[in-house]
Amino acid sequence: MVEGIVAAGRTVLLERGVEGLTTNHVAAAAGISPGSLYQYFPDKDAIVDEVVARYADDLEERVTRALVDTAGERDPALAVRRVVLALVDALAEHPALLRAVAERLPRAGDDRRAAFARRVDALLTSTLLARHGGDLRHPAGTVAWLLVRTVESLAVAYVLEEPPIDREGFADEVTALVLGYLGRALEG
């Protein structure tokens, strides 16, 4: 029953946005009565929070996979570009869900996003240490933190704001930005 309600909540959120989502719409989409819905979710916010949590988990899985898949790539530009494109594609798949995440996670005080960022930081830190060892001017963790926050912020803004930059051009520019910073971080 919960899975059906969450799936219906996701559908309604994608069709109507957070403001247009009501428990009555979700119940109708799930094919159940509003009373049945309330046995599992106390209100609209609980449904949206569960949909957002599952979306965030999916994003984390996809981004982590892209990072792991590119960890052995010899060409740093290709590795960065592939990760940027994977992130943009994952975020752009459902902008309404991304908007809900952007609005909900900070407001709800949910530290999922921070925990995910720390895991990506650790993965990138390991990659930087494996590739560059002690050649970095700053600790690898510092470099990873700056890169993760920069790329995440740019990708989210790109998807939500829809600037007049095509996907490939965006990936090229972010890749150049990341490589420029890495080049500076590697200068002795």
PDB file of C-alpha atoms in Angstrom:
ATOM      1  CA  MET A   1       0.000   0.000   0.000  1.00  0.00           C
ATOM      2  CA  VAL A   2       2.805   2.424   0.931  1.00  0.00           C
ATOM      3  CA  GLU A   3       4.587   1.806  -2.372  1.00  0.00           C
ATOM      4  CA  GLY A   4       1.413   2.567  -4.312  1.00  0.00           C
ATOM      5  CA  ILE A   5       0.840   5.782  -2.366  1.00  0.00           C
ATOM      6  CA  VAL A   6       4.436   6.925  -2.875  1.00  0.00           C
ATOM      7  CA  ALA A   7       4.271   6.116  -6.598  1.00  0.00           C
ATOM      8  CA  ALA A   8       1.000   8.038  -6.869  1.00  0.00           C
ATOM      9  CA  GLY A   9       2.516  10.914  -4.884  1.00  0.00           C
ATOM     10  CA  ARG A  10       5.432  11.050  -7.286  1.00  0.00           C
ATOM     11  CA  THR A  11       3.086  11.077 -10.283  1.00  0.00           C
ATOM     12  CA  VAL A  12       0.934  13.838  -8.828  1.00  0.00           C
ATOM     13  CA  LEU A  13       3.998  15.856  -7.843  1.00  0.00           C
ATOM     14  CA  LEU A  14       5.389  15.577 -11.374  1.00  0.00           C
ATOM     15  CA  GLU A  15       2.045  16.574 -12.904  1.00  0.00           C
ATOM     16  CA  ARG A  16       0.998  19.320 -10.490  1.00  0.00           C
ATOM     17  CA  GLY A  17       4.087  20.347  -8.533  1.00  0.00           C
ATOM     18  CA  VAL A  18       4.279  20.564  -4.748  1.00  0.00           C
ATOM     19  CA  GLU A  19       1.666  23.303  -4.517  1.00  0.00           C
ATOM     20  CA  GLY A  20      -0.831  21.373  -6.637  1.00  0.00           C
ATOM     21  CA  LEU A  21      -0.387  18.090  -4.776  1.00  0.00           C
ATOM     22  CA  THR A  22      -3.190  17.251  -2.348  1.00  0.00           C
ATOM     23  CA  THR A  23      -3.904  14.102  -0.381  1.00  0.00           C
ATOM     24  CA  ASN A  24      -7.147  13.737  -2.334  1.00  0.00           C
ATOM     25  CA  HIS A  25      -5.242  13.805  -5.643  1.00  0.00           C
ATOM     26  CA  VAL A  26      -2.741  11.247  -4.351  1.00  0.00           C
ATOM     27  CA  ALA A  27      -5.476   8.972  -3.004  1.00  0.00           C
ATOM     28  CA  ALA A  28      -7.329   9.131  -6.333  1.00  0.00           C
ATOM     29  CA  ALA A  29      -4.135   8.373  -8.274  1.00  0.00           C
ATOM     30  CA  ALA A  30      -3.409   5.446  -5.951  1.00  0.00           C
ATOM     31  CA  GLY A  31      -6.958   4.158  -6.351  1.00  0.00           C
ATOM     32  CA  ILE A  32      -7.711   4.315  -2.632  1.00  0.00           C
ATOM     33  CA  SER A  33      -9.865   6.429  -0.365  1.00  0.00           C
ATOM     34  CA  PRO A  34      -8.383   9.434   1.439  1.00  0.00           C
ATOM     35  CA  GLY A  35      -9.084   7.623   4.707  1.00  0.00           C
ATOM     36  CA  SER A  36      -6.893   4.712   3.625  1.00  0.00           C
ATOM     37  CA  LEU A  37      -4.118   7.118   2.654  1.00  0.00           C
ATOM     38  CA  TYR A  38      -4.185   8.691   6.130  1.00  0.00           C
ATOM     39  CA  GLN A  39      -3.471   5.293   7.691  1.00  0.00           C
ATOM     40  CA  TYR A  40       0.002   5.516   6.170  1.00  0.00           C
ATOM     41  CA  PHE A  41       0.702   9.221   5.754  1.00  0.00           C
ATOM     42  CA  PRO A  42      -0.634  11.907   8.104  1.00  0.00           C
ATOM     43  CA  ASP A  43      -0.596  14.714   5.526  1.00  0.00           C
ATOM     44  CA  LYS A  44       0.607  16.034   2.194  1.00  0.00           C
ATOM     45  CA  ASP A  45       4.014  16.995   3.605  1.00  0.00           C
ATOM     46  CA  ALA A  46       4.729  13.435   4.718  1.00  0.00           C
ATOM     47  CA  ILE A  47       4.011  12.162   1.211  1.00  0.00           C
ATOM     48  CA  VAL A  48       6.159  14.823  -0.431  1.00  0.00           C
ATOM     49  CA  ASP A  49       8.968  14.171   2.048  1.00  0.00           C
ATOM     50  CA  GLU A  50       8.927  10.444   1.239  1.00  0.00           C
ATOM     51  CA  VAL A  51       8.898  11.085  -2.520  1.00  0.00           C
ATOM     52  CA  VAL A  52      11.772  13.543  -2.121  1.00  0.00           C
ATOM     53  CA  ALA A  53      13.761  11.130   0.059  1.00  0.00           C
ATOM     54  CA  ARG A  54      13.458   8.375  -2.525  1.00  0.00           C
ATOM     55  CA  TYR A  55      14.402  10.742  -5.339  1.00  0.00           C
ATOM     56  CA  ALA A  56      17.463  11.889  -3.381  1.00  0.00           C
ATOM     57  CA  ASP A  57      18.483   8.251  -2.850  1.00  0.00           C
ATOM     58  CA  ASP A  58      18.177   7.600  -6.597  1.00  0.00           C
ATOM     59  CA  LEU A  59      20.270  10.669  -7.410  1.00  0.00           C
ATOM     60  CA  GLU A  60      22.921   9.571  -4.957  1.00  0.00           C
ATOM     61  CA  GLU A  61      23.100   6.135  -6.507  1.00  0.00           C
ATOM     62  CA  ARG A  62      23.426   7.509 -10.037  1.00  0.00           C
ATOM     63  CA  VAL A  63      26.090  10.086  -9.179  1.00  0.00           C
ATOM     64  CA  THR A  64      28.077   7.603  -7.109  1.00  0.00           C
ATOM     65  CA  ARG A  65      27.975   5.127  -9.989  1.00  0.00           C
ATOM     66  CA  ALA A  66      29.280   7.798 -12.399  1.00  0.00           C
ATOM     67  CA  LEU A  67      32.109   8.673 -10.017  1.00  0.00           C
ATOM     68  CA  VAL A  68      33.076   5.035  -9.538  1.00  0.00           C
ATOM     69  CA  ASP A  69      32.834   4.315 -13.280  1.00  0.00           C
ATOM     70  CA  THR A  70      35.191   7.183 -14.116  1.00  0.00           C
ATOM     71  CA  ALA A  71      37.666   6.687 -11.266  1.00  0.00           C
ATOM     72  CA  GLY A  72      40.076   4.756 -13.489  1.00  0.00           C
ATOM     73  CA  GLU A  73      39.762   7.077 -16.489  1.00  0.00           C
ATOM     74  CA  ARG A  74      43.212   8.279 -17.562  1.00  0.00           C
ATOM     75  CA  ASP A  75      42.005  11.482 -19.199  1.00  0.00           C
ATOM     76  CA  PRO A  76      40.854  13.855 -16.418  1.00  0.00           C
ATOM     77  CA  ALA A  77      38.841  15.986 -18.857  1.00  0.00           C
ATOM     78  CA  LEU A  78      36.882  12.970 -20.046  1.00  0.00           C
ATOM     79  CA  ALA A  79      36.298  11.769 -16.472  1.00  0.00           C
ATOM     80  CA  VAL A  80      35.061  15.171 -15.294  1.00  0.00           C
ATOM     81  CA  ARG A  81      32.870  15.634 -18.345  1.00  0.00           C
ATOM     82  CA  ARG A  82      31.267  12.203 -17.923  1.00  0.00           C
ATOM     83  CA  VAL A  83      30.473  12.894 -14.267  1.00  0.00           C
ATOM     84  CA  VAL A  84      29.061  16.348 -15.066  1.00  0.00           C
ATOM     85  CA  LEU A  85      26.855  14.922 -17.825  1.00  0.00           C
ATOM     86  CA  ALA A  86      25.677  12.068 -15.587  1.00  0.00           C
ATOM     87  CA  LEU A  87      24.775  14.570 -12.867  1.00  0.00           C
ATOM     88  CA  VAL A  88      22.951  16.904 -15.246  1.00  0.00           C
ATOM     89  CA  ASP A  89      21.076  14.010 -16.844  1.00  0.00           C
ATOM     90  CA  ALA A  90      20.019  12.651 -13.456  1.00  0.00           C
ATOM     91  CA  LEU A  91      18.891  16.075 -12.253  1.00  0.00           C
ATOM     92  CA  ALA A  92      17.133  16.992 -15.505  1.00  0.00           C
ATOM     93  CA  GLU A  93      15.129  13.796 -15.679  1.00  0.00           C
ATOM     94  CA  HIS A  94      12.507  15.192 -13.274  1.00  0.00           C
ATOM     95  CA  PRO A  95      12.933  18.942 -12.650  1.00  0.00           C
ATOM     96  CA  ALA A  96       9.774  19.043 -10.510  1.00  0.00           C
ATOM     97  CA  LEU A  97      11.334  16.536  -8.139  1.00  0.00           C
ATOM     98  CA  LEU A  98      14.604  18.460  -8.159  1.00  0.00           C
ATOM     99  CA  ARG A  99      12.725  21.628  -7.275  1.00  0.00           C
ATOM    100  CA  ALA A 100      10.983  19.790  -4.428  1.00  0.00           C
ATOM    101  CA  VAL A 101      14.354  18.522  -3.185  1.00  0.00           C
ATOM    102  CA  ALA A 102      15.845  22.010  -3.371  1.00  0.00           C
ATOM    103  CA  GLU A 103      12.892  23.393  -1.420  1.00  0.00           C
ATOM    104  CA  ARG A 104      12.319  20.523   1.001  1.00  0.00           C
ATOM    105  CA  LEU A 105      15.654  19.172   2.167  1.00  0.00           C
ATOM    106  CA  PRO A 106      17.050  22.400   3.615  1.00  0.00           C
ATOM    107  CA  ARG A 107      13.677  23.369   5.089  1.00  0.00           C
ATOM    108  CA  ALA A 108      13.090  19.996   6.660  1.00  0.00           C
ATOM    109  CA  GLY A 109      16.521  20.064   8.291  1.00  0.00           C
ATOM    110  CA  ASP A 110      17.202  16.734   6.592  1.00  0.00           C
ATOM    111  CA  ASP A 111      20.903  16.032   6.530  1.00  0.00           C
ATOM    112  CA  ARG A 112      20.639  13.540   3.659  1.00  0.00           C
ATOM    113  CA  ARG A 113      22.168  16.035   1.267  1.00  0.00           C
ATOM    114  CA  ALA A 114      25.070  16.774   3.597  1.00  0.00           C
ATOM    115  CA  ALA A 115      25.681  13.072   4.205  1.00  0.00           C
ATOM    116  CA  PHE A 116      25.630  12.391   0.471  1.00  0.00           C
ATOM    117  CA  ALA A 117      28.039  15.281  -0.172  1.00  0.00           C
ATOM    118  CA  ARG A 118      30.397  13.876   2.477  1.00  0.00           C
ATOM    119  CA  ARG A 119      30.344  10.460   0.782  1.00  0.00           C
ATOM    120  CA  VAL A 120      31.090  12.048  -2.593  1.00  0.00           C
ATOM    121  CA  ASP A 121      33.818  14.135  -0.928  1.00  0.00           C
ATOM    122  CA  ALA A 122      35.408  10.955   0.438  1.00  0.00           C
ATOM    123  CA  LEU A 123      35.242   9.208  -2.930  1.00  0.00           C
ATOM    124  CA  LEU A 124      36.725  12.203  -4.740  1.00  0.00           C
ATOM    125  CA  THR A 125      39.367  12.650  -2.031  1.00  0.00           C
ATOM    126  CA  SER A 126      40.440   9.017  -2.532  1.00  0.00           C
ATOM    127  CA  THR A 127      40.549   9.512  -6.291  1.00  0.00           C
ATOM    128  CA  LEU A 128      42.622  12.693  -5.947  1.00  0.00           C
ATOM    129  CA  LEU A 129      45.056  10.987  -3.580  1.00  0.00           C
ATOM    130  CA  ALA A 130      45.378   7.981  -5.889  1.00  0.00           C
ATOM    131  CA  ARG A 131      46.021  10.194  -8.917  1.00  0.00           C
ATOM    132  CA  HIS A 132      48.064  12.996  -7.404  1.00  0.00           C
ATOM    133  CA  GLY A 133      49.301  11.840  -3.999  1.00  0.00           C
ATOM    134  CA  GLY A 134      51.166  14.645  -2.310  1.00  0.00           C
ATOM    135  CA  ASP A 135      51.270  16.893  -5.381  1.00  0.00           C
ATOM    136  CA  LEU A 136      48.286  18.993  -4.293  1.00  0.00           C
ATOM    137  CA  ARG A 137      48.874  22.454  -2.786  1.00  0.00           C
ATOM    138  CA  HIS A 138      45.936  21.966  -0.431  1.00  0.00           C
ATOM    139  CA  PRO A 139      44.692  18.863   1.373  1.00  0.00           C
ATOM    140  CA  ALA A 140      42.827  16.551  -1.013  1.00  0.00           C
ATOM    141  CA  GLY A 141      39.738  16.822   1.201  1.00  0.00           C
ATOM    142  CA  THR A 142      39.683  20.597   0.747  1.00  0.00           C
ATOM    143  CA  VAL A 143      40.004  20.297  -3.030  1.00  0.00           C
ATOM    144  CA  ALA A 144      37.260  17.655  -3.112  1.00  0.00           C
ATOM    145  CA  TRP A 145      34.933  19.754  -0.934  1.00  0.00           C
ATOM    146  CA  LEU A 146      35.289  22.788  -3.210  1.00  0.00           C
ATOM    147  CA  LEU A 147      34.811  20.767  -6.387  1.00  0.00           C
ATOM    148  CA  VAL A 148      31.771  18.831  -5.150  1.00  0.00           C
ATOM    149  CA  ARG A 149      29.977  21.957  -3.908  1.00  0.00           C
ATOM    150  CA  THR A 150      30.811  23.923  -7.053  1.00  0.00           C
ATOM    151  CA  VAL A 151      29.713  21.261  -9.538  1.00  0.00           C
ATOM    152  CA  GLU A 152      26.564  20.427  -7.560  1.00  0.00           C
ATOM    153  CA  SER A 153      25.526  24.077  -7.295  1.00  0.00           C
ATOM    154  CA  LEU A 154      26.129  24.754 -10.970  1.00  0.00           C
ATOM    155  CA  ALA A 155      24.301  21.609 -12.108  1.00  0.00           C
ATOM    156  CA  VAL A 156      21.250  22.289  -9.932  1.00  0.00           C
ATOM    157  CA  ALA A 157      21.112  25.911 -11.100  1.00  0.00           C
ATOM    158  CA  TYR A 158      21.521  24.795 -14.723  1.00  0.00           C
ATOM    159  CA  VAL A 159      18.555  22.442 -14.530  1.00  0.00           C
ATOM    160  CA  LEU A 160      16.270  24.701 -12.496  1.00  0.00           C
ATOM    161  CA  GLU A 161      17.055  28.009 -14.206  1.00  0.00           C
ATOM    162  CA  GLU A 162      17.317  26.656 -17.766  1.00  0.00           C
ATOM    163  CA  PRO A 163      19.912  29.148 -19.024  1.00  0.00           C
ATOM    164  CA  PRO A 164      20.548  29.530 -22.775  1.00  0.00           C
ATOM    165  CA  ILE A 165      23.416  27.015 -22.705  1.00  0.00           C
ATOM    166  CA  ASP A 166      23.055  23.604 -24.300  1.00  0.00           C
ATOM    167  CA  ARG A 167      23.904  20.493 -22.283  1.00  0.00           C
ATOM    168  CA  GLU A 168      27.174  19.849 -24.104  1.00  0.00           C
ATOM    169  CA  GLY A 169      28.298  23.456 -23.754  1.00  0.00           C
ATOM    170  CA  PHE A 170      27.473  23.409 -20.055  1.00  0.00           C
ATOM    171  CA  ALA A 171      29.491  20.217 -19.583  1.00  0.00           C
ATOM    172  CA  ASP A 172      32.429  21.736 -21.493  1.00  0.00           C
ATOM    173  CA  GLU A 173      32.411  24.904 -19.372  1.00  0.00           C
ATOM    174  CA  VAL A 174      32.125  23.104 -16.047  1.00  0.00           C
ATOM    175  CA  THR A 175      34.861  20.696 -17.116  1.00  0.00           C
ATOM    176  CA  ALA A 176      37.128  23.644 -17.970  1.00  0.00           C
ATOM    177  CA  LEU A 177      36.333  25.233 -14.605  1.00  0.00           C
ATOM    178  CA  VAL A 178      37.129  22.028 -12.700  1.00  0.00           C
ATOM    179  CA  LEU A 179      40.325  21.374 -14.658  1.00  0.00           C
ATOM    180  CA  GLY A 180      41.434  24.983 -14.190  1.00  0.00           C
ATOM    181  CA  TYR A 181      41.009  24.662 -10.437  1.00  0.00           C
ATOM    182  CA  LEU A 182      42.729  21.268 -10.378  1.00  0.00           C
ATOM    183  CA  GLY A 183      45.627  22.707 -12.385  1.00  0.00           C
ATOM    184  CA  ARG A 184      45.963  25.493  -9.838  1.00  0.00           C
ATOM    185  CA  ALA A 185      45.674  23.031  -6.947  1.00  0.00           C
ATOM    186  CA  LEU A 186      48.498  20.983  -8.461  1.00  0.00           C
ATOM    187  CA  GLU A 187      50.876  23.920  -8.854  1.00  0.00           C
ATOM    188  CA  GLY A 188      53.649  23.750  -6.345  1.00  0.00           C
TER     189      GLY A 188
END
